CSV table of C-alpha atoms in Angstrom, one decimal:
chain,number,residue,atom,x,y,z
A,57,MET,CA,7.0,-6.9,-43.1
A,58,THR,CA,3.8,-8.3,-42.4
A,59,LEU,CA,1.7,-9.4,-39.3
A,60,PRO,CA,0.4,-12.7,-38.7
A,61,PRO,CA,-3.3,-13.3,-39.8
A,62,PRO,CA,-6.2,-12.2,-37.7
A,63,GLY,CA,-7.0,-14.7,-34.8
A,64,THR,CA,-3.9,-16.6,-35.0
A,65,LEU,CA,-2.0,-14.8,-32.1
A,66,PRO,CA,-5.0,-15.0,-29.6
A,67,GLU,CA,-5.3,-18.9,-30.3
A,68,ARG,CA,-1.8,-19.1,-29.9
A,69,ALA,CA,-1.8,-17.2,-26.7
A,70,ARG,CA,-4.6,-19.2,-25.1
A,71,SER,CA,-2.8,-22.6,-26.2
A,72,LEU,CA,0.4,-21.2,-24.6
A,73,ALA,CA,-1.4,-20.4,-21.4
A,74,LYS,CA,-3.0,-23.7,-21.2
A,75,SER,CA,0.0,-25.5,-21.6
A,76,LEU,CA,1.7,-23.7,-18.7
A,77,GLY,CA,-1.4,-24.6,-16.4
A,78,VAL,CA,-3.5,-21.5,-16.7
A,79,ASP,CA,-7.4,-22.4,-16.6
A,80,LEU,CA,-8.3,-19.2,-18.6
A,81,PRO,CA,-12.1,-19.6,-18.9
A,82,ALA,CA,-12.2,-19.8,-15.1
A,83,HIS,CA,-10.9,-16.0,-15.1
A,84,GLU,CA,-13.3,-14.8,-18.1
A,85,GLY,CA,-16.2,-13.0,-18.2
A,86,GLY,CA,-15.5,-9.6,-16.9
A,87,ASP,CA,-14.3,-6.3,-18.4
A,88,LEU,CA,-10.5,-6.4,-18.4
A,89,VAL,CA,-9.3,-7.2,-21.9
A,90,VAL,CA,-6.1,-9.0,-22.5
A,91,ARG,CA,-4.8,-7.6,-25.7
A,92,THR,CA,-1.6,-8.4,-27.8
A,93,PRO,CA,0.0,-5.1,-29.1
A,94,VAL,CA,1.5,-7.2,-31.9
A,95,THR,CA,-1.9,-7.2,-33.7
A,96,GLY,CA,-3.8,-5.2,-31.5
A,97,GLU,CA,-6.4,-8.1,-31.1
A,98,ALA,CA,-8.2,-9.0,-27.8
A,99,ILE,CA,-7.0,-12.6,-26.2
A,100,ALA,CA,-9.4,-12.6,-23.5
A,101,ARG,CA,-11.9,-10.6,-21.1
A,102,LEU,CA,-11.2,-11.2,-17.5
A,103,LYS,CA,-13.2,-10.8,-14.4
A,104,ALA,CA,-11.5,-8.1,-12.0
A,105,GLN,CA,-11.4,-9.0,-8.4
A,106,SER,CA,-13.1,-6.6,-5.8
A,107,PRO,CA,-11.2,-5.0,-2.9
A,108,ALA,CA,-12.9,-7.7,-0.6
A,109,ASP,CA,-11.1,-10.5,-3.0
A,110,VAL,CA,-7.8,-8.6,-2.4
A,111,ALA,CA,-8.4,-8.6,1.5
A,112,GLY,CA,-9.1,-12.3,1.3
A,113,ALA,CA,-5.8,-12.8,-0.5
A,114,VAL,CA,-4.1,-10.8,1.9
A,115,GLU,CA,-5.6,-12.9,4.8
A,116,ARG,CA,-4.5,-16.2,3.3
A,117,ALA,CA,-1.1,-14.8,2.7
A,118,HIS,CA,-0.6,-13.7,6.1
A,119,ALA,CA,-1.7,-17.3,7.7
A,120,ALA,CA,0.8,-19.0,5.5
A,121,PHE,CA,3.4,-16.6,6.6
A,122,LEU,CA,2.9,-17.4,10.0
A,123,ALA,CA,3.9,-20.9,9.2
A,124,TRP,CA,6.5,-20.0,6.3
A,125,ARG,CA,8.6,-17.7,8.5
A,126,LEU,CA,9.4,-20.8,10.8
A,127,VAL,CA,10.6,-22.8,7.7
A,128,PRO,CA,14.7,-22.8,7.7
A,129,ALA,CA,15.9,-20.4,5.1
A,130,PRO,CA,17.9,-22.9,3.2
A,131,ARG,CA,14.6,-25.1,3.0
A,132,ARG,CA,12.8,-21.9,1.6
A,133,GLY,CA,15.5,-21.6,-0.8
A,134,GLU,CA,15.1,-25.0,-1.9
A,135,VAL,CA,11.7,-24.4,-3.1
A,136,VAL,CA,12.8,-21.3,-5.0
A,137,ARG,CA,15.4,-23.4,-6.6
A,138,ALA,CA,12.5,-25.7,-7.8
A,139,PHE,CA,10.8,-22.7,-9.1
A,140,GLY,CA,13.8,-21.7,-11.2
A,141,GLU,CA,14.1,-25.2,-12.5
A,142,ARG,CA,10.7,-25.2,-13.8
A,143,LEU,CA,11.0,-21.9,-15.4
A,144,ARG,CA,14.1,-23.4,-17.3
A,145,ALA,CA,11.9,-26.2,-18.7
A,146,HIS,CA,9.2,-23.6,-19.7
A,147,LYS,CA,11.4,-20.8,-20.8
A,148,ALA,CA,10.3,-20.9,-24.4
A,149,ALA,CA,6.5,-20.9,-23.8
A,150,LEU,CA,6.7,-18.3,-21.1
A,151,GLY,CA,9.2,-16.1,-23.1
A,152,GLU,CA,6.5,-16.4,-26.1
A,153,ILE,CA,3.6,-15.2,-23.8
A,154,VAL,CA,5.7,-12.2,-22.8
A,155,THR,CA,6.4,-11.2,-26.5
A,156,LEU,CA,2.8,-11.7,-27.3
A,157,GLU,CA,1.5,-9.8,-24.4
A,158,ALA,CA,4.1,-7.0,-24.0
A,159,GLY,CA,5.5,-6.7,-27.6
A,160,LYS,CA,9.1,-7.6,-27.0
A,161,ILE,CA,11.2,-9.1,-29.5
A,162,ARG,CA,11.6,-12.9,-28.9
A,163,SER,CA,15.2,-12.6,-27.6
A,164,GLU,CA,13.9,-9.8,-24.8
A,165,GLY,CA,10.9,-12.0,-24.1
A,166,LEU,CA,13.3,-14.9,-23.3
A,167,GLY,CA,15.7,-12.7,-21.4
A,168,GLU,CA,12.9,-11.6,-19.1
A,169,VAL,CA,12.2,-15.1,-18.2
A,170,GLN,CA,16.1,-15.6,-17.8
A,171,GLU,CA,16.2,-12.8,-15.3
A,172,ILE,CA,13.6,-14.6,-13.1
A,173,ILE,CA,15.9,-17.7,-13.5
A,174,ASP,CA,18.8,-15.6,-12.6
A,175,ILE,CA,17.2,-14.2,-9.5
A,176,CYS,CA,16.1,-17.8,-8.4
A,177,ASP,CA,19.8,-18.7,-8.4
A,178,PHE,CA,20.8,-15.6,-6.4
A,179,ALA,CA,18.0,-16.3,-4.0
A,180,VAL,CA,19.1,-19.7,-3.5
A,181,GLY,CA,22.4,-18.7,-2.5
A,182,LEU,CA,21.3,-16.0,-0.4
A,183,SER,CA,19.0,-18.4,1.6
A,184,ARG,CA,22.2,-19.8,3.2
A,185,GLN,CA,23.8,-16.2,3.8
A,186,LEU,CA,20.7,-14.2,5.5
A,187,HIS,CA,23.5,-12.9,8.1
A,188,GLY,CA,23.6,-10.3,10.8
A,189,LEU,CA,26.5,-8.8,12.9
A,190,THR,CA,28.2,-9.3,16.2
A,191,ILE,CA,28.7,-6.0,17.8
A,192,ALA,CA,31.0,-5.0,20.5
A,193,SER,CA,29.6,-4.0,23.9
A,194,GLU,CA,30.9,-1.3,26.5
A,195,ARG,CA,29.4,-3.4,29.2
A,196,PRO,CA,31.4,-6.5,30.5
A,197,GLY,CA,30.1,-9.8,30.2
A,198,HIS,CA,27.6,-8.7,27.4
A,199,ARG,CA,27.4,-9.4,23.7
A,200,MET,CA,25.4,-7.4,21.1
A,201,MET,CA,24.3,-8.8,17.8
A,202,GLU,CA,21.9,-7.7,14.9
A,203,THR,CA,19.4,-10.4,13.6
A,204,TRP,CA,17.1,-10.4,10.7
A,205,HIS,CA,13.7,-11.8,10.7
A,206,PRO,CA,11.0,-12.3,8.1
A,207,LEU,CA,8.5,-9.3,7.7
A,208,GLY,CA,5.3,-10.5,6.6
A,209,VAL,CA,3.1,-10.1,3.6
A,210,VAL,CA,4.8,-8.1,0.7
A,211,GLY,CA,2.5,-6.6,-1.7
A,212,VAL,CA,4.0,-6.3,-5.3
A,213,ILE,CA,2.5,-4.0,-8.0
A,214,THR,CA,4.1,-4.3,-11.3
A,215,ALA,CA,3.9,-2.6,-14.8
A,216,PHE,CA,3.4,-3.8,-18.5
A,217,ASN,CA,6.7,-3.2,-19.6
A,218,PHE,CA,8.6,-6.0,-17.5
A,219,PRO,CA,5.5,-8.1,-16.7
A,220,ALA,CA,7.4,-11.1,-15.3
A,221,ALA,CA,10.8,-10.1,-14.3
A,222,VAL,CA,9.9,-7.5,-11.7
A,223,TRP,CA,7.9,-9.9,-9.9
A,224,GLY,CA,10.3,-12.3,-9.9
A,225,TRP,CA,12.9,-10.0,-8.6
A,226,ASN,CA,10.6,-9.1,-5.6
A,227,ALA,CA,9.2,-12.7,-4.9
A,228,ALA,CA,12.2,-14.8,-5.0
A,229,LEU,CA,13.9,-12.4,-2.5
A,230,ALA,CA,11.0,-12.4,-0.4
A,231,PHE,CA,10.1,-16.0,-0.6
A,232,VAL,CA,13.7,-17.0,0.9
A,233,CYS,CA,13.5,-13.9,3.4
A,234,GLY,CA,10.5,-15.9,4.7
A,235,ASP,CA,7.7,-13.6,3.6
A,236,SER,CA,4.5,-14.3,1.4
A,237,VAL,CA,3.5,-12.3,-1.6
A,238,VAL,CA,0.5,-10.9,-2.8
A,239,TRP,CA,0.9,-9.9,-6.6
A,240,LYS,CA,-1.1,-7.3,-8.4
A,241,PRO,CA,0.1,-7.1,-12.2
A,242,SER,CA,-0.6,-4.2,-14.6
A,243,GLU,CA,-4.0,-4.7,-16.3
A,244,LYS,CA,-2.0,-4.4,-19.5
A,245,ALA,CA,0.0,-7.7,-18.6
A,246,LEU,CA,-2.4,-10.1,-17.0
A,247,LEU,CA,-1.9,-13.3,-19.1
A,248,THR,CA,1.9,-13.3,-18.3
A,249,ALA,CA,1.0,-13.1,-14.4
A,250,LEU,CA,-1.4,-15.8,-14.9
A,251,CYS,CA,1.2,-18.2,-16.3
A,252,CYS,CA,3.9,-17.0,-13.8
A,253,HIS,CA,1.3,-17.8,-11.0
A,254,ALA,CA,0.4,-21.1,-12.4
A,255,ILE,CA,4.0,-22.2,-12.6
A,256,TRP,CA,4.8,-21.0,-9.2
A,257,LYS,CA,1.5,-22.8,-7.8
A,258,THR,CA,2.7,-26.1,-9.6
A,259,THR,CA,6.1,-25.8,-8.2
A,260,LEU,CA,4.9,-25.4,-4.7
A,261,ALA,CA,2.5,-28.4,-4.9
A,262,ALA,CA,5.5,-30.7,-4.9
A,263,PHE,CA,6.1,-29.8,-1.4
A,264,PRO,CA,2.9,-30.3,0.3
A,265,ASP,CA,4.3,-30.1,3.8
A,266,LEU,CA,4.8,-26.5,3.2
A,267,PRO,CA,2.2,-23.5,3.2
A,268,GLN,CA,0.6,-23.3,-0.3
A,269,ASP,CA,-0.6,-19.8,0.1
A,270,ILE,CA,2.6,-18.0,0.3
A,271,GLY,CA,2.2,-16.5,-3.2
A,272,GLU,CA,-1.3,-15.0,-4.1
A,273,LEU,CA,-2.2,-13.1,-7.3
A,274,VAL,CA,-5.1,-10.6,-7.4
A,275,ILE,CA,-6.4,-9.3,-10.9
A,276,GLY,CA,-7.9,-6.0,-11.0
A,277,GLY,CA,-7.5,-2.2,-11.9
A,278,ALA,CA,-6.7,0.6,-9.5
A,279,PRO,CA,-9.3,-0.4,-6.7
A,280,ALA,CA,-7.3,-3.6,-6.3
A,281,GLY,CA,-3.8,-2.0,-6.0
A,282,GLU,CA,-5.5,0.7,-3.7
A,283,ALA,CA,-6.8,-2.3,-1.4
A,284,LEU,CA,-3.3,-3.7,-1.4
A,285,ALA,CA,-1.5,-0.5,-0.6
A,286,ASP,CA,-4.2,0.3,2.4
A,287,HIS,CA,-4.2,-3.2,4.2
A,288,PRO,CA,-2.7,-3.2,7.6
A,289,ARG,CA,-1.4,-6.8,7.0
A,290,VAL,CA,0.9,-5.6,4.4
A,291,PRO,CA,4.1,-4.3,5.9
A,292,LEU,CA,5.7,-3.5,2.5
A,293,VAL,CA,4.5,-2.8,-0.7
A,294,SER,CA,6.9,-2.8,-3.8
A,295,ALA,CA,5.5,-0.5,-6.6
A,296,THR,CA,6.8,-0.3,-10.0
A,297,GLY,CA,5.4,2.1,-12.7
A,298,SER,CA,5.3,6.0,-13.2
A,299,THR,CA,6.0,8.6,-10.8
A,300,ARG,CA,2.3,9.5,-10.9
A,301,MET,CA,1.4,6.0,-9.7
A,302,GLY,CA,4.0,6.5,-6.9
A,303,ARG,CA,2.5,9.6,-5.6
A,304,LEU,CA,-0.8,7.6,-5.2
A,305,VAL,CA,0.5,4.6,-3.4
A,306,ALA,CA,3.2,5.8,-1.3
A,307,PRO,CA,1.2,8.2,0.9
A,308,ARG,CA,-1.5,5.6,1.3
A,309,VAL,CA,0.9,3.0,2.6
A,310,ALA,CA,2.9,5.7,4.7
A,311,ALA,CA,-0.5,6.7,6.1
A,312,ARG,CA,-0.3,3.5,8.2
A,313,PHE,CA,3.4,3.6,8.5
A,314,GLY,CA,4.0,0.8,6.1
A,315,ARG,CA,7.4,0.5,3.9
A,316,THR,CA,7.6,0.8,0.3
A,317,ILE,CA,10.0,0.1,-2.2
A,318,LEU,CA,9.3,2.5,-5.1
A,319,GLU,CA,10.5,1.9,-8.9
A,320,LEU,CA,9.2,5.0,-10.8
A,321,GLY,CA,10.1,7.3,-13.7
A,322,GLY,CA,13.4,7.3,-15.4
A,323,ASN,CA,14.7,10.0,-17.7
A,324,ASN,CA,18.1,8.4,-18.4
A,325,ALA,CA,21.0,10.0,-20.1
A,326,ALA,CA,24.2,9.1,-21.7
A,327,ILE,CA,27.1,11.4,-22.2
A,328,VAL,CA,29.3,11.0,-25.3
A,329,ALA,CA,32.9,12.5,-24.6
A,330,PRO,CA,35.4,13.6,-27.0
A,331,SER,CA,37.7,10.3,-26.5
A,332,ALA,CA,34.5,8.1,-27.0
A,333,ASP,CA,34.9,4.9,-29.0
A,334,LEU,CA,32.0,5.9,-31.6
A,335,ASP,CA,31.5,2.4,-32.9
A,336,LEU,CA,31.0,1.3,-29.2
A,337,ALA,CA,28.8,4.2,-28.4
A,338,VAL,CA,26.4,3.7,-31.2
A,339,ARG,CA,25.8,0.3,-30.7
A,340,GLY,CA,25.2,1.0,-26.9
A,341,ILE,CA,22.9,4.2,-27.7
A,342,ALA,CA,20.8,2.2,-30.4
A,343,PHE,CA,20.3,-0.6,-27.9
A,344,SER,CA,19.3,1.6,-25.0
A,345,ALA,CA,17.3,4.1,-27.1
A,346,VAL,CA,15.1,1.7,-29.1
A,347,GLY,CA,15.2,-1.5,-27.2
A,348,THR,CA,11.5,-2.6,-26.2
A,349,ALA,CA,10.4,0.3,-28.4
A,350,GLY,CA,11.7,2.6,-25.9
A,351,GLN,CA,9.6,1.2,-23.1
A,352,ARG,CA,12.2,0.4,-20.4
A,353,CYS,CA,12.3,2.4,-17.3
A,354,THR,CA,16.1,2.4,-18.3
A,355,THR,CA,15.6,3.5,-22.0
A,356,LEU,CA,18.0,6.0,-23.1
A,357,ARG,CA,16.2,9.4,-23.5
A,358,ARG,CA,18.6,12.1,-23.5
A,359,LEU,CA,22.0,11.8,-25.4
A,360,ILE,CA,24.4,14.6,-24.1
A,361,VAL,CA,27.2,14.9,-26.9
A,362,HIS,CA,30.3,17.1,-27.1
A,363,ALA,CA,29.9,19.5,-29.6
A,364,SER,CA,32.8,18.7,-31.6
A,365,LEU,CA,31.1,15.0,-32.1
A,366,ARG,CA,27.6,16.0,-32.7
A,367,ASP,CA,27.5,16.1,-36.3
A,368,GLU,CA,29.4,12.7,-36.8
A,369,LEU,CA,27.4,10.9,-34.3
A,370,LEU,CA,24.1,12.1,-35.3
A,371,ALA,CA,24.8,10.9,-39.1
A,372,ARG,CA,25.8,7.5,-37.7
A,373,LEU,CA,22.7,7.3,-35.6
A,374,LYS,CA,20.5,8.3,-38.3
A,375,SER,CA,22.1,5.6,-40.6
A,376,ALA,CA,21.5,3.0,-37.6
A,377,TYR,CA,17.8,4.1,-37.1
A,378,ALA,CA,16.9,4.2,-40.8
A,379,SER,CA,18.2,0.5,-40.9
A,380,LEU,CA,16.2,-0.8,-38.0
A,381,PRO,CA,13.7,-3.7,-38.8
A,382,ILE,CA,10.5,-2.5,-37.5
A,383,GLY,CA,7.6,-4.8,-37.3
A,384,SER,CA,6.2,-8.0,-35.5
A,385,PRO,CA,8.3,-9.0,-32.9
A,386,LEU,CA,7.7,-12.7,-33.4
A,387,GLU,CA,9.7,-12.7,-36.7
A,388,ALA,CA,13.4,-13.2,-36.7
A,389,GLY,CA,15.4,-10.0,-37.2
A,390,THR,CA,13.0,-7.6,-35.8
A,391,LEU,CA,14.6,-5.0,-33.5
A,392,VAL,CA,11.8,-2.8,-32.7
A,393,GLY,CA,8.4,-4.1,-32.0
A,394,PRO,CA,4.9,-2.3,-31.2
A,395,LEU,CA,4.2,0.2,-28.5
A,396,ILE,CA,1.9,-1.2,-26.1
A,397,ASP,CA,-1.3,0.7,-27.2
A,398,GLY,CA,-2.6,3.7,-28.7
A,399,ALA,CA,-2.4,5.6,-25.8
A,400,ALA,CA,1.5,5.1,-25.7
A,401,PHE,CA,1.5,6.2,-29.4
A,402,GLU,CA,-0.4,9.3,-28.6
A,403,ALA,CA,1.8,10.3,-26.0
A,404,MET,CA,4.7,10.0,-28.2
A,405,GLN,CA,3.2,12.3,-30.7
A,406,ALA,CA,2.4,14.8,-28.3
A,407,ALA,CA,6.0,14.8,-26.9
A,408,LEU,CA,7.4,15.3,-30.6
A,409,MET,CA,4.8,17.9,-31.1
A,410,ALA,CA,6.0,19.8,-27.8
A,411,SER,CA,9.7,19.3,-29.0
A,412,ARG,CA,9.1,20.9,-32.4
A,413,SER,CA,7.3,23.7,-30.6
A,414,GLN,CA,10.1,24.2,-28.1
A,415,GLY,CA,12.9,24.2,-30.9
A,416,ALA,CA,14.1,20.9,-31.7
A,417,THR,CA,14.7,19.2,-35.2
A,418,VAL,CA,12.8,16.1,-35.3
A,419,THR,CA,13.6,13.2,-37.3
A,420,GLY,CA,11.4,10.0,-37.3
A,421,GLY,CA,8.6,9.2,-35.3
A,422,ALA,CA,6.0,8.2,-37.9
A,423,ARG,CA,3.4,5.5,-37.3
A,424,ARG,CA,4.1,2.3,-39.3
A,425,GLU,CA,0.6,0.8,-40.2
A,426,PHE,CA,-0.3,-2.8,-41.2
A,427,ALA,CA,-3.4,-3.2,-43.2
A,428,GLY,CA,-6.3,-4.6,-41.5
A,429,PHE,CA,-4.6,-4.0,-38.1
A,430,GLY,CA,-5.8,-0.7,-36.8
A,431,GLU,CA,-5.2,-1.3,-33.2
A,432,ALA,CA,-1.5,-2.2,-33.6
A,433,PHE,CA,0.8,0.8,-33.0
A,434,TYR,CA,4.1,0.6,-34.4
A,435,ALA,CA,6.3,3.8,-34.7
A,436,GLU,CA,9.5,4.7,-36.2
A,437,PRO,CA,12.0,5.8,-33.3
A,438,ALA,CA,12.5,9.5,-33.2
A,439,ILE,CA,15.6,11.6,-32.8
A,440,CYS,CA,15.0,15.4,-31.5
A,441,GLU,CA,18.1,17.6,-32.1
A,442,TRP,CA,18.4,20.3,-29.7
A,443,GLY,CA,20.6,23.5,-29.3
A,444,GLU,CA,19.5,24.0,-25.8
A,445,ALA,CA,17.4,21.3,-24.3
A,446,GLY,CA,13.5,22.3,-24.1
A,447,GLU,CA,11.1,21.7,-21.1
A,448,VAL,CA,9.7,18.6,-22.9
A,449,THR,CA,13.3,17.0,-22.2
A,450,ARG,CA,12.6,16.9,-18.4
A,451,HIS,CA,9.6,14.8,-18.8
A,452,GLU,CA,9.7,11.1,-19.3
A,453,THR,CA,7.8,9.6,-22.5
A,454,PHE,CA,7.5,5.8,-22.7
A,455,ALA,CA,8.4,5.7,-26.2
A,456,PRO,CA,11.5,5.4,-28.8
A,457,ILE,CA,12.3,9.4,-28.5
A,458,LEU,CA,16.0,10.2,-28.1
A,459,HIS,CA,16.9,14.0,-27.3
A,460,VAL,CA,20.2,14.9,-28.4
A,461,ILE,CA,21.7,17.8,-26.6
A,462,PRO,CA,25.3,19.2,-27.2
A,463,TYR,CA,27.9,20.4,-24.3
A,464,ARG,CA,31.2,22.0,-24.4
A,465,ASP,CA,32.7,21.0,-21.1
A,466,PHE,CA,32.5,17.9,-18.7
A,467,ASP,CA,31.0,20.1,-15.7
A,468,GLU,CA,28.2,21.2,-18.3
A,469,ALA,CA,27.6,17.8,-19.3
A,470,VAL,CA,27.1,16.6,-15.8
A,471,ALA,CA,25.0,19.5,-15.0
A,472,ILE,CA,22.5,18.8,-18.0
A,473,GLN,CA,22.4,15.0,-17.2
A,474,ASN,CA,21.4,15.6,-13.4
A,475,ASP,CA,18.9,18.6,-14.1
A,476,VAL,CA,15.9,16.6,-14.2
A,477,PRO,CA,13.6,15.4,-11.4
A,478,GLN,CA,14.2,11.8,-12.2
A,479,GLY,CA,17.4,9.7,-11.1
A,480,LEU,CA,17.3,6.2,-12.2
A,481,ALA,CA,20.0,5.3,-14.9
A,482,SER,CA,22.9,7.1,-16.6
A,483,SER,CA,26.0,6.3,-18.5
A,484,ILE,CA,29.0,8.0,-20.2
A,485,PHE,CA,31.1,7.0,-23.2
A,486,THR,CA,34.7,7.8,-22.8
A,487,ARG,CA,38.3,6.5,-23.0
A,488,ASP,CA,39.3,9.4,-20.4
A,489,LEU,CA,40.0,7.5,-17.2
A,490,ALA,CA,39.5,10.9,-15.1
A,491,GLU,CA,36.2,11.5,-16.7
A,492,ALA,CA,34.8,7.9,-16.1
A,493,GLU,CA,36.0,8.3,-12.3
A,494,ARG,CA,34.4,11.7,-11.8
A,495,PHE,CA,31.4,10.6,-13.7
A,496,VAL,CA,30.7,7.9,-10.9
A,497,SER,CA,32.1,10.0,-8.1
A,498,ALA,CA,30.2,11.7,-5.6
A,499,ALA,CA,30.2,15.0,-7.8
A,500,GLY,CA,29.2,13.0,-10.9
A,501,SER,CA,25.8,11.5,-11.8
A,502,ASP,CA,23.2,11.5,-9.0
A,503,CYS,CA,21.4,8.3,-10.5
A,504,GLY,CA,20.9,4.9,-8.9
A,505,ILE,CA,22.6,3.5,-11.8
A,506,ALA,CA,25.9,5.0,-13.3
A,507,ASN,CA,27.7,3.2,-16.2
A,508,VAL,CA,30.8,3.8,-18.1
A,509,ASN,CA,31.2,2.6,-21.7
A,510,ILE,CA,27.7,0.7,-21.8
A,511,GLY,CA,24.4,2.5,-22.1
A,512,PRO,CA,21.9,3.0,-19.0
A,513,SER,CA,19.7,0.1,-20.0
A,514,GLY,CA,20.2,-3.7,-19.7
A,515,ALA,CA,21.0,-4.1,-15.9
A,516,GLU,CA,22.1,-7.4,-14.3
A,517,ILE,CA,20.5,-9.0,-11.4
A,518,GLY,CA,23.6,-9.0,-9.1
A,519,GLY,CA,23.5,-5.4,-8.5
A,520,ALA,CA,20.7,-3.4,-6.6
A,521,PHE,CA,18.6,-1.8,-8.9
A,522,GLY,CA,16.7,1.6,-8.3
A,523,GLY,CA,17.1,5.1,-8.3
A,524,GLU,CA,16.9,8.5,-6.6
A,525,LYS,CA,14.8,11.4,-6.6
A,526,GLU,CA,11.3,10.9,-8.3
A,527,THR,CA,12.5,7.4,-9.3
A,528,GLY,CA,11.5,6.7,-5.6
A,529,GLY,CA,15.0,5.4,-3.8
A,530,GLY,CA,13.9,1.9,-3.8
A,531,ARG,CA,16.1,-0.9,-4.6
A,532,GLU,CA,15.4,-4.3,-5.8
A,533,SER,CA,17.2,-7.5,-6.9
A,534,GLY,CA,20.9,-8.1,-6.2
A,535,SER,CA,23.4,-6.8,-3.6
A,536,ASP,CA,21.9,-6.3,-0.2
A,537,SER,CA,18.4,-5.4,-1.5
A,538,TRP,CA,17.4,-8.3,0.6
A,539,LYS,CA,17.2,-6.2,3.7
A,540,ALA,CA,14.0,-4.4,2.6
A,541,TYR,CA,12.1,-7.6,3.0
A,542,MET,CA,13.0,-8.3,6.4
A,543,ARG,CA,12.9,-6.7,9.8
A,544,ARG,CA,15.7,-6.0,11.9
A,545,ALA,CA,16.4,-6.6,15.7
A,546,THR,CA,19.3,-5.6,17.9
A,547,ASN,CA,19.8,-8.1,20.7
A,548,THR,CA,22.0,-7.6,23.8
A,549,ILE,CA,22.8,-10.7,25.8
A,550,ASN,CA,23.8,-10.6,29.3
A,551,TYR,CA,25.9,-13.4,30.6
A,552,SER,CA,27.8,-11.8,33.2
A,553,GLY,CA,25.6,-12.4,36.4
A,554,ALA,CA,26.0,-8.2,36.9
A,555,LEU,CA,23.9,-5.8,35.6
A,556,PRO,CA,26.0,-2.6,34.6
A,557,LEU,CA,24.3,0.2,32.7
A,558,ALA,CA,25.5,1.5,29.4
A,559,GLN,CA,26.9,5.3,29.4
A,560,GLY,CA,28.0,4.8,33.0
A,561,VAL,CA,24.4,5.4,34.4
A,562,LYS,CA,24.1,4.2,38.1
A,563,PHE,CA,20.4,3.0,39.2
A,564,ASP,CA,21.1,1.3,42.3
A,565,ILE,CA,17.8,0.3,44.2
A,566,GLY,CA,19.4,-1.3,47.5
């Protein structure tokens, strides 16, 4: 397998961006390098916006919010519906941008755009269902109710590995809830953000009677993110990234009593029980462990296998791994694309070295080099075989490393699964109904996502997405995640003409 000739991909990326409405030259002339991990080549060098620029974007978004919150929710949904339709029209081009900038194989790049389309569909329906409650009052002639109102400016900070979808999860819900959005994307995925923003602005321009600044984009590094987290007109910050990043963002927002939705590290496990369908398990494990080159927050990182199955399952997995096509994600048939950059490859090698020093037997993990492309980092997925899990297995490494850990009884398996600081996604492969039910019970997995007979990766938008412990506790996307983007008011309405007090309190003044 070969990589495209030098210069091909930067030219292609710039052409695609222009076709999607991005005026790239207007953003160039700075130190932020837009790079494709497919070949390691630079696409553009963009100017970073200052904290003052971020403040200006927030102020514009706040002014727009004051009008947008008064627009009926179904009308707001109509705008989101139009955005989803425009994304459908440009799905192929935007999906290719995701592949070029994040290194995802073509089907995953397209799938990421489909996630935004799906959440737009979800949000359109939601726009007619933003419901509260009617609550029984103990006082005669009184009615209590709960209503939900738009919150304000939502700050969205996203990571490189899902450069479009995570913004889409947040923005689609925030928009129908009556909020405005200021988006600060990862410095490693700026081109995708510019393309999404251009499509959004073109969509909104077709509604000239509505405020045009409800969706703002800021380009920058850590100072831009800090300015967004600190701004008093941003009542909610949704931040996706590492646990380290969350530890920086959360206290800044909390210091001004703002809210956060944190989607942080995952150290996800799958249990393979004695009754498991191994054919099914191998397919589920392979996708979850090596899809997106191990760079999903839900990537399978720990495989907890019953001792009686260990040797057979390892043999099957090693055979599957040996057949994985590794190379350019633009080529049909490729299943494992590049790591995002050299730092990711170095982190992978450090984790493998630590695994060896702590007693694991390591298979794979070597670099796949392509002549003439020294800045492209492709790696063979690695399997680390443990007798007893070492300390390195408690830490997330954003790379295709699978730690295989044996267990002897179900309680031990669950204990191993839960004995890490993170709590995002988990799964079990079993045909034992009791085991499956115990796994998803209160005494089972402690993660925000607990699956049966599928891997931990590949969530649908209909469910709430997020995790516990150091994963941050936030929830995005489906179910009732929309409530995080609104403020709740409890109302008591007295239509009786009298003034009885609750709890039997008497306060007669004559």
